[in-house]
Short mmCIF file of C-alpha atoms in Angstrom, two decimals:
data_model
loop_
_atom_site.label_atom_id
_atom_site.label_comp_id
_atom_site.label_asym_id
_atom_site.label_seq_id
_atom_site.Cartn_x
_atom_site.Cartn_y
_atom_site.Cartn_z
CA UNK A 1 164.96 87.71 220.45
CA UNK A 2 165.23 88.88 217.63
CA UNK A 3 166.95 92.18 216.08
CA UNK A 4 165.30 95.02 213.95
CA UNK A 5 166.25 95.51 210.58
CA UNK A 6 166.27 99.72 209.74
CA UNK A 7 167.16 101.14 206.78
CA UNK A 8 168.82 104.19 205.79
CA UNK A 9 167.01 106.62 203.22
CA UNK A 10 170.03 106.09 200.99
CA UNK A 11 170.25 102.79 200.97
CA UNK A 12 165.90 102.45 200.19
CA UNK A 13 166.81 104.91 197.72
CA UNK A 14 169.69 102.76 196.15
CA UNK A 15 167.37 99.56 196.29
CA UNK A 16 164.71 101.54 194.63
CA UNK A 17 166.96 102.73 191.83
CA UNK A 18 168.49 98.81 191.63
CA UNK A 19 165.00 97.18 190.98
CA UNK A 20 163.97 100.03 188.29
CA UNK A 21 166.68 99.46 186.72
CA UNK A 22 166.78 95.85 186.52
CA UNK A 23 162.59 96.45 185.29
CA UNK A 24 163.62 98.65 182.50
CA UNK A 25 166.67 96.44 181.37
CA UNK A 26 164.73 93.27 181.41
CA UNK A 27 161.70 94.50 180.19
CA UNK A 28 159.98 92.74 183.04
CA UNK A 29 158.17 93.71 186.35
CA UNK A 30 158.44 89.76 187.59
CA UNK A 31 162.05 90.16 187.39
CA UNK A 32 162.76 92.73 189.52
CA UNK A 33 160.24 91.75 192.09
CA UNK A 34 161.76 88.38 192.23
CA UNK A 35 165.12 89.64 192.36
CA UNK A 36 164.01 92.65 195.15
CA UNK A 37 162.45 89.75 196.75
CA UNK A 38 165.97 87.19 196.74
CA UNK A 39 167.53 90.65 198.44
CA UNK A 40 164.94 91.24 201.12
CA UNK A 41 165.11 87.24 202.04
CA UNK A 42 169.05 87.72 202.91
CA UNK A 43 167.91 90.92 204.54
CA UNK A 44 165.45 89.26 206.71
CA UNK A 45 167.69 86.31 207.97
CA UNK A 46 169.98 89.66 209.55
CA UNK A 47 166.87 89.35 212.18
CA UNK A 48 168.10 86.08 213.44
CA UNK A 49 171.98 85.76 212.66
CA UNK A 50 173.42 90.16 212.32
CA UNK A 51 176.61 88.66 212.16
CA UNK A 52 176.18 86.25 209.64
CA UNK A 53 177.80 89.41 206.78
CA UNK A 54 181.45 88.97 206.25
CA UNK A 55 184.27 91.88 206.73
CA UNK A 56 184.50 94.21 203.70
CA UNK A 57 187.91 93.66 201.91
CA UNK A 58 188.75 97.52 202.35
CA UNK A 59 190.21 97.80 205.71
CA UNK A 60 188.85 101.58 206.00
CA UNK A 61 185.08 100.18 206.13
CA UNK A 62 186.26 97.56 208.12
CA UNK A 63 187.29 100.07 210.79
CA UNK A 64 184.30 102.17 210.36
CA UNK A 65 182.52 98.48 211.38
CA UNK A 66 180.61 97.76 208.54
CA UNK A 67 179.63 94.09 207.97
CA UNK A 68 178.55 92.91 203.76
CA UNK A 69 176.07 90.35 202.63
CA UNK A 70 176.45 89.68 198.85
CA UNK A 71 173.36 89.07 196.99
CA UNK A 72 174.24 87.86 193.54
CA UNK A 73 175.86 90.71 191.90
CA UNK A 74 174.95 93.40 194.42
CA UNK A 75 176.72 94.22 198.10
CA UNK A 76 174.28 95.05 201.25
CA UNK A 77 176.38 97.02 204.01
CA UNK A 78 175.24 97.05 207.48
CA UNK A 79 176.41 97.59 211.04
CA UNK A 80 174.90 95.68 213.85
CA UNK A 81 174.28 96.82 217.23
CA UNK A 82 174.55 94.42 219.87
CA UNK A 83 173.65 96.71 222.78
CA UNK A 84 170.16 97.73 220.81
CA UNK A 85 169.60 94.83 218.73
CA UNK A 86 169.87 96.71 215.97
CA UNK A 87 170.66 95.78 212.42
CA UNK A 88 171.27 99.31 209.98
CA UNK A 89 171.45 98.92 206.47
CA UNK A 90 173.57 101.19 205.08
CA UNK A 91 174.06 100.88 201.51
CA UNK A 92 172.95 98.35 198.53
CA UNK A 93 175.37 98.67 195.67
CA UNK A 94 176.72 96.95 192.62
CA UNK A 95 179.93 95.26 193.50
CA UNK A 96 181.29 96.41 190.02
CA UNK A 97 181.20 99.94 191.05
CA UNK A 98 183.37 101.61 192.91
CA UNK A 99 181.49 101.49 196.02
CA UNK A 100 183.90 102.70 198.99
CA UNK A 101 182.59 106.65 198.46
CA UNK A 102 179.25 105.25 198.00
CA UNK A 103 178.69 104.51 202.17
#
């Protein structure tokens, strides 16, 4: 069985602002749907293998349990619940920013 993949208004929000972004830089709608859609495919595979992220390298958001999948030059954070079969996405960020105060 799978688990469900939810989303966070913050981190739609951030994903939203990522894939303008990349639009208006590149000049090109293609691009940012093909790179949205390289971020929802690693996304997706959280269905079938939640623990699949590694361990952030800053111990805090280890502790708080997040989990990170890197996508090129961006950072997904998530927690997974075992119990509900749950898969939260927290956060999509650059990982040139600064991103701890970001979650």
């Amino acid at each position: 069985m799978n688990y469900a993949i939810l989303r966070t208004d913050k981190a739609s929000d951030q994903l939203y602002g990522i894939i303008q972004y990349i639009a208006e830089d590149s000049g090109s709608i293609d691009t940012a749907l093909r790179y949205l859609d390289a971020i929802e495919a690693a996304v997706s595979r959280l269905a079938t293998s939640p623990h699949m992220g590694s361990y952030p390298r800053y111990s805090i958001l280890r502790r708080q349990g997040y989990r990170v999948l890197i996508v090129q030059r961006h950072l997904i954070f998530y927690k997974v619940d075992d119990v509900r079969r749950e898969v939260m996405i927290y956060a999509v960020v650059d990982a040139r920013q600064h991103y701890v105060n970001l979650l």
